[in-house]
Tab-separated table of C-alpha atoms in Angstrom:
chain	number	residue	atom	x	y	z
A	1	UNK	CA	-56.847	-27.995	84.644
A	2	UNK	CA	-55.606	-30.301	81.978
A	3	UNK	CA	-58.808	-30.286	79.793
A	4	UNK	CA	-58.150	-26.546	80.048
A	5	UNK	CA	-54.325	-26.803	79.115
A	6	UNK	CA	-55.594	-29.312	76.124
A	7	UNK	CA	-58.193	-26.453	75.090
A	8	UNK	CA	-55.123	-23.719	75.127
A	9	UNK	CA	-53.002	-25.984	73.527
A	10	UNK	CA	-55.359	-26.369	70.688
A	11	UNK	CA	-56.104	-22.582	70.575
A	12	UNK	CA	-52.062	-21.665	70.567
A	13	UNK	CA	-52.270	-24.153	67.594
A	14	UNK	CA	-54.974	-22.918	65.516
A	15	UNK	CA	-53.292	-19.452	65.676
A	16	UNK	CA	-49.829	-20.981	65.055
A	17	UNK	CA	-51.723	-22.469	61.538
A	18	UNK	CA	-53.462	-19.127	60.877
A	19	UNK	CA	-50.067	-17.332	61.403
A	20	UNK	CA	-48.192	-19.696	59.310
A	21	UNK	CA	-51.781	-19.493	56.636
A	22	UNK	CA	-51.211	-15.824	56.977
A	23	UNK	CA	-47.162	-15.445	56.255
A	24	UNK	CA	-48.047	-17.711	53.219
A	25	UNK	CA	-50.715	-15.518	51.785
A	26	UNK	CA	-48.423	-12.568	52.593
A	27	UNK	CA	-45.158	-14.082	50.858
A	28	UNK	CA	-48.213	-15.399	47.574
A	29	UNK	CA	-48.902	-10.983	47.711
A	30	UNK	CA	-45.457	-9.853	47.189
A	31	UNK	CA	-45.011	-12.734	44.774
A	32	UNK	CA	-47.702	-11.700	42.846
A	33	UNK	CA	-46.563	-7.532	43.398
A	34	UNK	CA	-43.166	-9.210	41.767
A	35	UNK	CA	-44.838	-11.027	38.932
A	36	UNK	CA	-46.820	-7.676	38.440
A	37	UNK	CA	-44.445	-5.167	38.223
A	38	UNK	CA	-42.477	-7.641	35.990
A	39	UNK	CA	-45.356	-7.727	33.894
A	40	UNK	CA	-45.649	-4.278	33.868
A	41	UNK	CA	-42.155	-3.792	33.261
A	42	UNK	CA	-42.378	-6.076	30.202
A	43	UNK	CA	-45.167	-4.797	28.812
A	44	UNK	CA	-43.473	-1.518	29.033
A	45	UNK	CA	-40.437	-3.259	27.269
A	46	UNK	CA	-42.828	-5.062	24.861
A	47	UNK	CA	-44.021	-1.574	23.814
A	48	UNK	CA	-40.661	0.357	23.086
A	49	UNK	CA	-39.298	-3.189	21.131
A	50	UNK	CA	-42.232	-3.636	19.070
A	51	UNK	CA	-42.201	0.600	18.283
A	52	UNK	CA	-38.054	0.743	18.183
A	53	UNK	CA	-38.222	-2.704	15.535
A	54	UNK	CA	-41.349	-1.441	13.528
A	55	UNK	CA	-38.892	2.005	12.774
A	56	UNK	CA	-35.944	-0.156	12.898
A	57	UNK	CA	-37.319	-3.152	10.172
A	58	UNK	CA	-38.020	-0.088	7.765
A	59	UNK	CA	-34.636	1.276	8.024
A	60	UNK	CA	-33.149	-2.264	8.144
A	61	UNK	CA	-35.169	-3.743	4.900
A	62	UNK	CA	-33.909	-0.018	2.874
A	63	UNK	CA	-30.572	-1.023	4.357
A	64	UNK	CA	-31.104	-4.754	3.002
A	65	UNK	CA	-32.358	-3.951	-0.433
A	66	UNK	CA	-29.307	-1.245	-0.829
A	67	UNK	CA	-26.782	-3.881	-0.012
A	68	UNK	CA	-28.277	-6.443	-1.501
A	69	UNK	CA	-28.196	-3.934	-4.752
A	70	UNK	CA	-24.613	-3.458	-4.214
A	71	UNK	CA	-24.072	-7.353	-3.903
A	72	UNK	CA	-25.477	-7.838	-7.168
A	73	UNK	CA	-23.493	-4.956	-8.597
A	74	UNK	CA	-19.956	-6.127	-6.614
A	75	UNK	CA	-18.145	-7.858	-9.003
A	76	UNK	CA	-18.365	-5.064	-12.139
A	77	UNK	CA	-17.883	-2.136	-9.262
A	78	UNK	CA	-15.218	-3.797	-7.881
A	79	UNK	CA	-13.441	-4.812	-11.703
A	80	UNK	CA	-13.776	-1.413	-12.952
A	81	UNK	CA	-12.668	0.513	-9.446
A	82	UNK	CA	-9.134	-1.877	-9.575
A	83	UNK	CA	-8.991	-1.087	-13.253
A	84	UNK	CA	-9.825	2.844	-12.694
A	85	UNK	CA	-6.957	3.226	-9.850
A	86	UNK	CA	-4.375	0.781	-11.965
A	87	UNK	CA	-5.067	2.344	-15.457
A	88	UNK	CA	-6.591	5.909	-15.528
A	89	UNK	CA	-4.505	7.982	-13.312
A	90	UNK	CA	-2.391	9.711	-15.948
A	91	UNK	CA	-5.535	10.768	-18.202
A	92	UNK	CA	-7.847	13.913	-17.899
A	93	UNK	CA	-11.429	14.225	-16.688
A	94	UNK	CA	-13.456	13.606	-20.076
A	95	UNK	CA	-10.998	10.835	-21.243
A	96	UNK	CA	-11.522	8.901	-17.314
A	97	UNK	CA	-14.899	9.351	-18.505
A	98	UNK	CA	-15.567	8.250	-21.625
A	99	UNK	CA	-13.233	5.021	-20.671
A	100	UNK	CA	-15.631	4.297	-17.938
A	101	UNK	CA	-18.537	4.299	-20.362
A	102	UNK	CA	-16.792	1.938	-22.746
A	103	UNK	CA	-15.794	-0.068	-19.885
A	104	UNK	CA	-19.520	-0.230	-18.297
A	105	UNK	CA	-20.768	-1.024	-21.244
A	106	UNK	CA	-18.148	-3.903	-22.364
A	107	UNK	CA	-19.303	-5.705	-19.018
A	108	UNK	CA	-22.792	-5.194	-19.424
A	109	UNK	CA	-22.403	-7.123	-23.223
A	110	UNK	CA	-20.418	-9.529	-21.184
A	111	UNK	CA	-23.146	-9.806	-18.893
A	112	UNK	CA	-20.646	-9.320	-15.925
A	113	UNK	CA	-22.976	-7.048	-12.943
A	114	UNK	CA	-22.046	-3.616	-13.004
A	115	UNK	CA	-23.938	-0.412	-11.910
A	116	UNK	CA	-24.987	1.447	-14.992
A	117	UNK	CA	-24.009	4.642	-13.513
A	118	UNK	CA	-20.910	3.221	-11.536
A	119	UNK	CA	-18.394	6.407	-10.853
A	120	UNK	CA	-15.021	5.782	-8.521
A	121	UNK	CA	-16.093	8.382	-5.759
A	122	UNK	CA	-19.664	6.706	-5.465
A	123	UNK	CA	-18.379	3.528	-4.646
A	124	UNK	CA	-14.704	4.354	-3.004
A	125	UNK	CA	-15.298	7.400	-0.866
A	126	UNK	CA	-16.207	8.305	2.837
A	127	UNK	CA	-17.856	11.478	2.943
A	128	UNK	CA	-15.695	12.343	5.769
A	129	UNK	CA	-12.549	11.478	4.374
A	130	UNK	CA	-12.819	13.654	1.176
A	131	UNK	CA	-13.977	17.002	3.340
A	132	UNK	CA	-11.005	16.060	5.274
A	133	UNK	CA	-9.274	16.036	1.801
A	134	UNK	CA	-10.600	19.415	1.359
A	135	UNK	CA	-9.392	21.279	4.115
A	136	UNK	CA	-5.949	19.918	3.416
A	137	UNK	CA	-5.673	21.647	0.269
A	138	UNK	CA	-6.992	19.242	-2.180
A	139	UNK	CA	-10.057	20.964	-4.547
A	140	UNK	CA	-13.568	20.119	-4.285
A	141	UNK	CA	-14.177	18.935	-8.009
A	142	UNK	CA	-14.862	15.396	-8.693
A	143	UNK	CA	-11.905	15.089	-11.042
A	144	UNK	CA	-9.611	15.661	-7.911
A	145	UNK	CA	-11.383	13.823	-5.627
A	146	UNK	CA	-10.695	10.631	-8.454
A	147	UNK	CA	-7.212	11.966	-7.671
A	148	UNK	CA	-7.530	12.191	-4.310
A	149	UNK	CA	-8.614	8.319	-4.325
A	150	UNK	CA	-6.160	6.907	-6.973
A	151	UNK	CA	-3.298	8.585	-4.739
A	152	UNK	CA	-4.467	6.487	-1.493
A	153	UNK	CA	-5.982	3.933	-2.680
A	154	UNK	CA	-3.290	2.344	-5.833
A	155	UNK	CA	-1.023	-0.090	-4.229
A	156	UNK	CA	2.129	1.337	-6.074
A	157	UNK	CA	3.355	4.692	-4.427
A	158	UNK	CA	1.931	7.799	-6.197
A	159	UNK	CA	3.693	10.118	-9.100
A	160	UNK	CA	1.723	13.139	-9.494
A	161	UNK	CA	1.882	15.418	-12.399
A	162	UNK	CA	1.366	18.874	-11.194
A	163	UNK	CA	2.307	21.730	-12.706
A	164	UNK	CA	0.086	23.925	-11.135
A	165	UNK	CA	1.383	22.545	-7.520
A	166	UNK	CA	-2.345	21.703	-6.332
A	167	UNK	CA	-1.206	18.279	-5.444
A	168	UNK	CA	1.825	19.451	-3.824
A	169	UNK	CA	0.424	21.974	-1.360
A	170	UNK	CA	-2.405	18.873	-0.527
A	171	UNK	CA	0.240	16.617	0.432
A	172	UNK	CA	2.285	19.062	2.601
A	173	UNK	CA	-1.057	20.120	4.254
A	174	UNK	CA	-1.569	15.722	4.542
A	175	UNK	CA	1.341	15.008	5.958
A	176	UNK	CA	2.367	18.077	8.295
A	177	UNK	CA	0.975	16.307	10.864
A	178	UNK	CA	2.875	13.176	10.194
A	179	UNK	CA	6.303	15.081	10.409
A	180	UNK	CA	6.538	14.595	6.736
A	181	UNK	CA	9.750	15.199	5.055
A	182	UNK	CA	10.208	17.234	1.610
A	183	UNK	CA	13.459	16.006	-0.509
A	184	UNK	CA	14.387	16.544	-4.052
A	185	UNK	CA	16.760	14.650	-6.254
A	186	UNK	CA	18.940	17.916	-6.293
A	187	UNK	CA	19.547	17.065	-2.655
A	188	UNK	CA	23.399	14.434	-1.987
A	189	UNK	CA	21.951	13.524	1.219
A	190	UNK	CA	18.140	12.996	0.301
A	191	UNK	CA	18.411	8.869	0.317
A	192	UNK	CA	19.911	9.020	3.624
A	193	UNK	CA	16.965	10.928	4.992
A	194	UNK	CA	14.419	8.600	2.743
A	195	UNK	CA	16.757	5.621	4.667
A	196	UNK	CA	15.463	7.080	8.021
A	197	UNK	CA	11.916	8.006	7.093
A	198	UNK	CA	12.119	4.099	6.199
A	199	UNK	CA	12.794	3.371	9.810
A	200	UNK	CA	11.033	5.407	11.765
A	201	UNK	CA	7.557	5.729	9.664
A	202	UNK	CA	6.970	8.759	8.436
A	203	UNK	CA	6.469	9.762	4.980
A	204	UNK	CA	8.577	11.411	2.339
A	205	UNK	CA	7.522	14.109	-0.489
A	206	UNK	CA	9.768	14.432	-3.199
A	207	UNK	CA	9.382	16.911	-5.302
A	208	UNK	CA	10.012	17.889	-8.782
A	209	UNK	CA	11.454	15.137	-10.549
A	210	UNK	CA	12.281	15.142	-13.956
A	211	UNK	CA	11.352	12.284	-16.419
A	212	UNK	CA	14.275	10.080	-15.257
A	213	UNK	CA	13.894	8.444	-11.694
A	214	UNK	CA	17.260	7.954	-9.446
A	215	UNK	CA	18.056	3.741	-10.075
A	216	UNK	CA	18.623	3.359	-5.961
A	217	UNK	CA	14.846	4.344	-5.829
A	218	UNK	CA	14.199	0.871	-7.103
A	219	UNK	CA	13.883	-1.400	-4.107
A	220	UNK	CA	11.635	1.830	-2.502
A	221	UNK	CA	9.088	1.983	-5.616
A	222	UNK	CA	9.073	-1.446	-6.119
A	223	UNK	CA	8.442	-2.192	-2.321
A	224	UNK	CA	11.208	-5.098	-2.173
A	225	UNK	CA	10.441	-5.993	1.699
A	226	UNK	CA	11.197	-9.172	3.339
A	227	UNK	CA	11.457	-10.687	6.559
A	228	UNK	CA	14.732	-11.545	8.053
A	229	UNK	CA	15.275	-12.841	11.790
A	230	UNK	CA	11.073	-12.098	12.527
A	231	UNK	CA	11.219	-8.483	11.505
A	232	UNK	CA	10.467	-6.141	8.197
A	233	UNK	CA	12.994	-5.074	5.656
A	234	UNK	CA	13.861	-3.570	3.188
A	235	UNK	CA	17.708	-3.992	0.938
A	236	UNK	CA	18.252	-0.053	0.199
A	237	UNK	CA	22.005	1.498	-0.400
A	238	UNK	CA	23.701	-1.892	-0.077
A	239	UNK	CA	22.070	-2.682	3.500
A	240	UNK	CA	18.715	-4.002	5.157
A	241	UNK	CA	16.588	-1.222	6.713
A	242	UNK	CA	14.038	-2.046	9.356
A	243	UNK	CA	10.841	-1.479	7.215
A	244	UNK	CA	7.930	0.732	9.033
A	245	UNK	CA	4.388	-0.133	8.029
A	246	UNK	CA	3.755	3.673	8.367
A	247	UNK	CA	5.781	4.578	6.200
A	248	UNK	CA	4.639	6.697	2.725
A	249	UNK	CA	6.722	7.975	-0.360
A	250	UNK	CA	5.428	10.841	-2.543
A	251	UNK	CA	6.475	11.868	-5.749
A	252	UNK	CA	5.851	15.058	-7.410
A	253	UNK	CA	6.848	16.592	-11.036
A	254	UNK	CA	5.943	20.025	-12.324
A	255	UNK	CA	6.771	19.126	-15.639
A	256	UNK	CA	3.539	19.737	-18.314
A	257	UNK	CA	3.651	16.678	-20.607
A	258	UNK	CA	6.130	14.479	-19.305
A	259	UNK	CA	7.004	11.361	-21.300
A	260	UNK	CA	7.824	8.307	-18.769
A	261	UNK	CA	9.498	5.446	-19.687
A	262	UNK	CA	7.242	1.984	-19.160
A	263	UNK	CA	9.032	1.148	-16.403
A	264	UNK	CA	8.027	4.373	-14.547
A	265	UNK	CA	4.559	3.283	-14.671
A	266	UNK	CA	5.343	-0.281	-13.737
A	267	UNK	CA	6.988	1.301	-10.431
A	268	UNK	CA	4.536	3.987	-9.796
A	269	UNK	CA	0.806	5.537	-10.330
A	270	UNK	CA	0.961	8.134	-12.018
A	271	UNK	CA	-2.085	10.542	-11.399
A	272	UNK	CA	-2.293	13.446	-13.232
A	273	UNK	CA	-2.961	16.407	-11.106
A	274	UNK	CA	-2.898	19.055	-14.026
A	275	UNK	CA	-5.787	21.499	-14.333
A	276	UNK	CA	-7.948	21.986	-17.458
A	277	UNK	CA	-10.157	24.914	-17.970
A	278	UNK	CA	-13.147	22.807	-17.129
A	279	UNK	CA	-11.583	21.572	-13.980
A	280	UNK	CA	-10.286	24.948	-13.018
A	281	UNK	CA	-13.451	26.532	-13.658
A	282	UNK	CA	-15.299	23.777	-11.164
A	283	UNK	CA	-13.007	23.726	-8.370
A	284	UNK	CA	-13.039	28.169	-8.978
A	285	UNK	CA	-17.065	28.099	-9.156
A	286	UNK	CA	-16.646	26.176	-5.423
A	287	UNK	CA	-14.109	28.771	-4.109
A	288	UNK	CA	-16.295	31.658	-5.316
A	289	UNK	CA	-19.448	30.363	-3.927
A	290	UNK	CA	-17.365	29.753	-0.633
A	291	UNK	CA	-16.383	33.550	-0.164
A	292	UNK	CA	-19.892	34.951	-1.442
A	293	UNK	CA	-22.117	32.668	0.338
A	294	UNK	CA	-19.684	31.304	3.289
A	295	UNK	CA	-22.993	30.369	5.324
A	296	UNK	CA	-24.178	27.848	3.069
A	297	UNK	CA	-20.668	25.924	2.551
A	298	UNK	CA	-19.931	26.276	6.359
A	299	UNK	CA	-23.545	24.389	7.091
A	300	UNK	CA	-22.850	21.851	4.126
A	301	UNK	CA	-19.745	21.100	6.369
A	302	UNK	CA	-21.550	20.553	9.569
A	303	UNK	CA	-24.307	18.468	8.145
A	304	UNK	CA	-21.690	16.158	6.844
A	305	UNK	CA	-19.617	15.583	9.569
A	306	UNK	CA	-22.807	15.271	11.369
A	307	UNK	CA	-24.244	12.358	9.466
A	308	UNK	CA	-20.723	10.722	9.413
A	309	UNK	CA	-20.999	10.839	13.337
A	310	UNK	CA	-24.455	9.937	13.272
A	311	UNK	CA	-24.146	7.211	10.846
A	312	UNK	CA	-21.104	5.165	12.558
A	313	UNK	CA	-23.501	5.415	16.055
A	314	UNK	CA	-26.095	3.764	13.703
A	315	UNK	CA	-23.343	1.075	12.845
A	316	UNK	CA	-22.125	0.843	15.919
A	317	UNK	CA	-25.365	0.570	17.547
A	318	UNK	CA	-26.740	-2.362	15.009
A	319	UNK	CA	-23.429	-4.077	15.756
A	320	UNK	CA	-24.304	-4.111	19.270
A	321	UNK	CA	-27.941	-5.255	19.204
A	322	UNK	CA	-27.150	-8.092	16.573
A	323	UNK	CA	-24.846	-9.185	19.166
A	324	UNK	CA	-27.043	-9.072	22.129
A	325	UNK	CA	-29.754	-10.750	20.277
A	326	UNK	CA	-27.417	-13.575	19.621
A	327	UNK	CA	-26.269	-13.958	23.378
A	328	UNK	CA	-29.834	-13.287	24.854
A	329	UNK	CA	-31.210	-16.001	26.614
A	330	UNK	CA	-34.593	-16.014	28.656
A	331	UNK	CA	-36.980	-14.006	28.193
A	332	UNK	CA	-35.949	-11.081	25.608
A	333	UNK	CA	-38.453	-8.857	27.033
A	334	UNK	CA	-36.013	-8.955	30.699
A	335	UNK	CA	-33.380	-7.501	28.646
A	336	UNK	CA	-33.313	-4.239	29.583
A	337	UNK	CA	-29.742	-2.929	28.062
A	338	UNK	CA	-31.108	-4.396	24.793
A	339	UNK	CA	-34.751	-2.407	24.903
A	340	UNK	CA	-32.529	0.311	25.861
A	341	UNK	CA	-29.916	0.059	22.413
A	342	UNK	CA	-32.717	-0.254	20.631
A	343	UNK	CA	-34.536	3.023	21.449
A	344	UNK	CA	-31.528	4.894	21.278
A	345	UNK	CA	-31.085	3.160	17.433
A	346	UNK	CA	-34.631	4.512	16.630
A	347	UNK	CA	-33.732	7.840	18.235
A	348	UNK	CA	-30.370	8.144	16.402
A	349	UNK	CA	-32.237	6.677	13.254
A	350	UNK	CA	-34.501	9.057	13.510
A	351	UNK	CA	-31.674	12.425	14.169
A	352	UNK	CA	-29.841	11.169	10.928
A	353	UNK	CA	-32.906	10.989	8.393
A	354	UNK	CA	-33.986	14.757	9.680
A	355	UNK	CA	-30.255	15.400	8.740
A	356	UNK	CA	-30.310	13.950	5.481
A	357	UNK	CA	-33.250	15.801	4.631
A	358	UNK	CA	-31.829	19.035	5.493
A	359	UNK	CA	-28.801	18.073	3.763
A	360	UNK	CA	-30.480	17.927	0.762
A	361	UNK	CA	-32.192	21.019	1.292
A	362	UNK	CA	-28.598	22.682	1.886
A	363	UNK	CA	-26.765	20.833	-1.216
A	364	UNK	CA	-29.975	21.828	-3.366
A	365	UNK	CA	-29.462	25.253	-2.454
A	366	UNK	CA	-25.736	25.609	-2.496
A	367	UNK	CA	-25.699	23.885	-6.732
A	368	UNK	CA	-28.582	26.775	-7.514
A	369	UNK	CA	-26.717	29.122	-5.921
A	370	UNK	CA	-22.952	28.174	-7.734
A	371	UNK	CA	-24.218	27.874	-10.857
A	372	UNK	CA	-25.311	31.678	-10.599
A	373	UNK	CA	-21.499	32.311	-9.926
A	374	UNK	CA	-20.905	30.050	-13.147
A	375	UNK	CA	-19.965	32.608	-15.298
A	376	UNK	CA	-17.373	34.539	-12.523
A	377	UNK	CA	-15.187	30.712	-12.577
A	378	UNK	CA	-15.624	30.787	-16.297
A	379	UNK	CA	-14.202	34.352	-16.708
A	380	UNK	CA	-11.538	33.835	-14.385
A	381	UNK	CA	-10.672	30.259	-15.862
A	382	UNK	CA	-9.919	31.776	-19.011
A	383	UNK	CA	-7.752	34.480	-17.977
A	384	UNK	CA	-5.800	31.927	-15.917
A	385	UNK	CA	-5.408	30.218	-18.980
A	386	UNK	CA	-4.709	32.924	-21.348
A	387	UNK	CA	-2.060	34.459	-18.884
């Protein structure tokens, strides 16, 4: 009996080892299922980062080059934009012009970097922004979109010379949102309601003024604000007005030719808003191709706001894989989120350059087709000019 218990025993053991042999090769197979789909899984990921950088280092080296372009070109771009918004508000389209030729040229002798063909609304403006601009009232020509950018952009508040009103209608449109207030100087109580605009942030538009500019405006244009007791203010009618940051102050004049004392145009920018026949006829050729051929300008609008959307996703997008590159640690290739941000950049990537393209296509079409509507803004120009 015991030599048979001793033989049992040593069965029950042998299968106790070839169950314990067996659980190990089972646990050594899933292990190895694990390290295979891994694999798999990274060699998926491995695929879509080496596809989404080989689109992505094309679009990132244009992107490089560009900026690198511009970073060459910074210091004359950036010296002649300051100097166009401080000094060339007041003068017409040809005379802007010809200035920023002399000027390109003055830093090129200097040897100071400058784009040859530097212009303000290349380097200042946001596609976005100016068709914004445009449905508010303010015309599509490039001399008013200059106008457009001296106006927000100058860091004195803005005098506009309008005669024709264009300016005025643009910043009613602007600020009707804003619960913006119109005033004139004809007005007793108009610096108490610029005294609460102050306050409570909203902006001001006042309109018509002469050649001479009401003294108590002083503190206002020259933007006298200090800090007393931790907050903002500003000393206006013999007392200290909380200052709002949101606050804005307007100033229109309808008046032709006006002749402004220096000290106007130390307190102000003054941007002339009048239109010349050349200037009328552009922003007329844009209205006329708008009513005859209202398809074309209504796409032109879409693409834009389009590749505005499409291009801040791309921004956004880049900001967020730079980022996750920088925290990843590991193994990139376990990183899903980050695979996954960067397929969506080549898909976006990919959206906006089929956009550009059609873009192009559209603008192409629409500057054929106003130039055959030319000589309709050239008739009517005159006429406006002769009535």
């Amino acid at each position: 009996l015991d030599a048979k218990m001793a033989a049992l025993k040593e069965v029950q053991d042998k299968v106790k080892g070839l169950e314990q042999t067996y659980a190990k090769n089972i646990k050594n197979l899933n292990d190895l299922k694990k390290k295979i789909a891994l694999f798999e899984a990274r060699l998926v990921r491995a695929g879509k980062l080496t596809g989404g950088l080989s689109s992505e280092a094309t679009r990132w080296r244009s992107t490089a080059a560009k900026l690198e372009k511009d970073m060459t070109n910074l210091t004359g771009n950036v010296l002649l934009g300051a100097g166009f918004i401080s000094y060339l508000g007041p003068f017409t389209a040809p005379f802007r012009a010809s200035i920023s030729k002399q000027w390109i040229e003055s830093c090129m002798r200097k040897n100071i970097p400058v784009d040859p063909r530097f212009s303000l609304v290349g380097v200042l403006t946001d596609p976005l922004v100016v068709r914004q601009w445009n449905i508010e009232g303010l015309p599509a020509d490039n001399y008013s979109t200059e106008n457009g950018l001296i106006t927000s952009s100058g860091g004195r508040w803005p005098l506009m010379i309008d005669p024709q009103g264009q300016a005025n209608r643009w910043t009613k449109n602007r600020g009707a949102k804003m619960k913006l207030q119109v005033v004139k100087q004809s007005n007793p109580k108009y610096l108490n309601i610029l005294q609460n605009a102050i306050s409570l942030g909203t902006p001001v538009l006042m309109e018509n003024v002469e050649e001479q500019l009401d003294a108590a405006l002083d503190p206002v244009l020259k933007k006298q604000v200090f800090k007393s007791k931790g907050q903002l203010v500003l000393r206006f009618m013999d007392q200290d007005v909380p200052y709002n940051n949101k606050f804005r102050f307007y100033i229109t004049t309808k008046l032709p030719n006006p002749h402004y004392m220096p000290e106007v145009f130390i307190k102000t920018t003054i941007v002339n808003f009048t239109v010349t026949p050349k200037g009328l006829e552009d922003q007329l050729l844009v209205e006329v191709c708008k009513i005859e051929r209202a398809d074309l300008e209504e796409k032109n609008d879409e693409l834009i706001v389009q590749i505005s959307s499409d291009q801040q996703k791309l921004a956004d997008i880049e900001k967020q894989i730079l980022k996750m590159l920088s925290e990843a640690k590991g193994n990139i290739l376990d990183n899903e989120k980050l695979i996954n941000t960067l397929a969506q950049s080549k898909v976006t990537s990919t959206a906006v350059k089929e956009r550009v393209r059609e873009a192009e296509k559209v603008v192409a079409t629409i500057n054929v087709t106003r130039e055959k509507y030319r000589i309709v803004a050239t008739r009517a120009s005159i006429l406006y000019f002769i009535i």
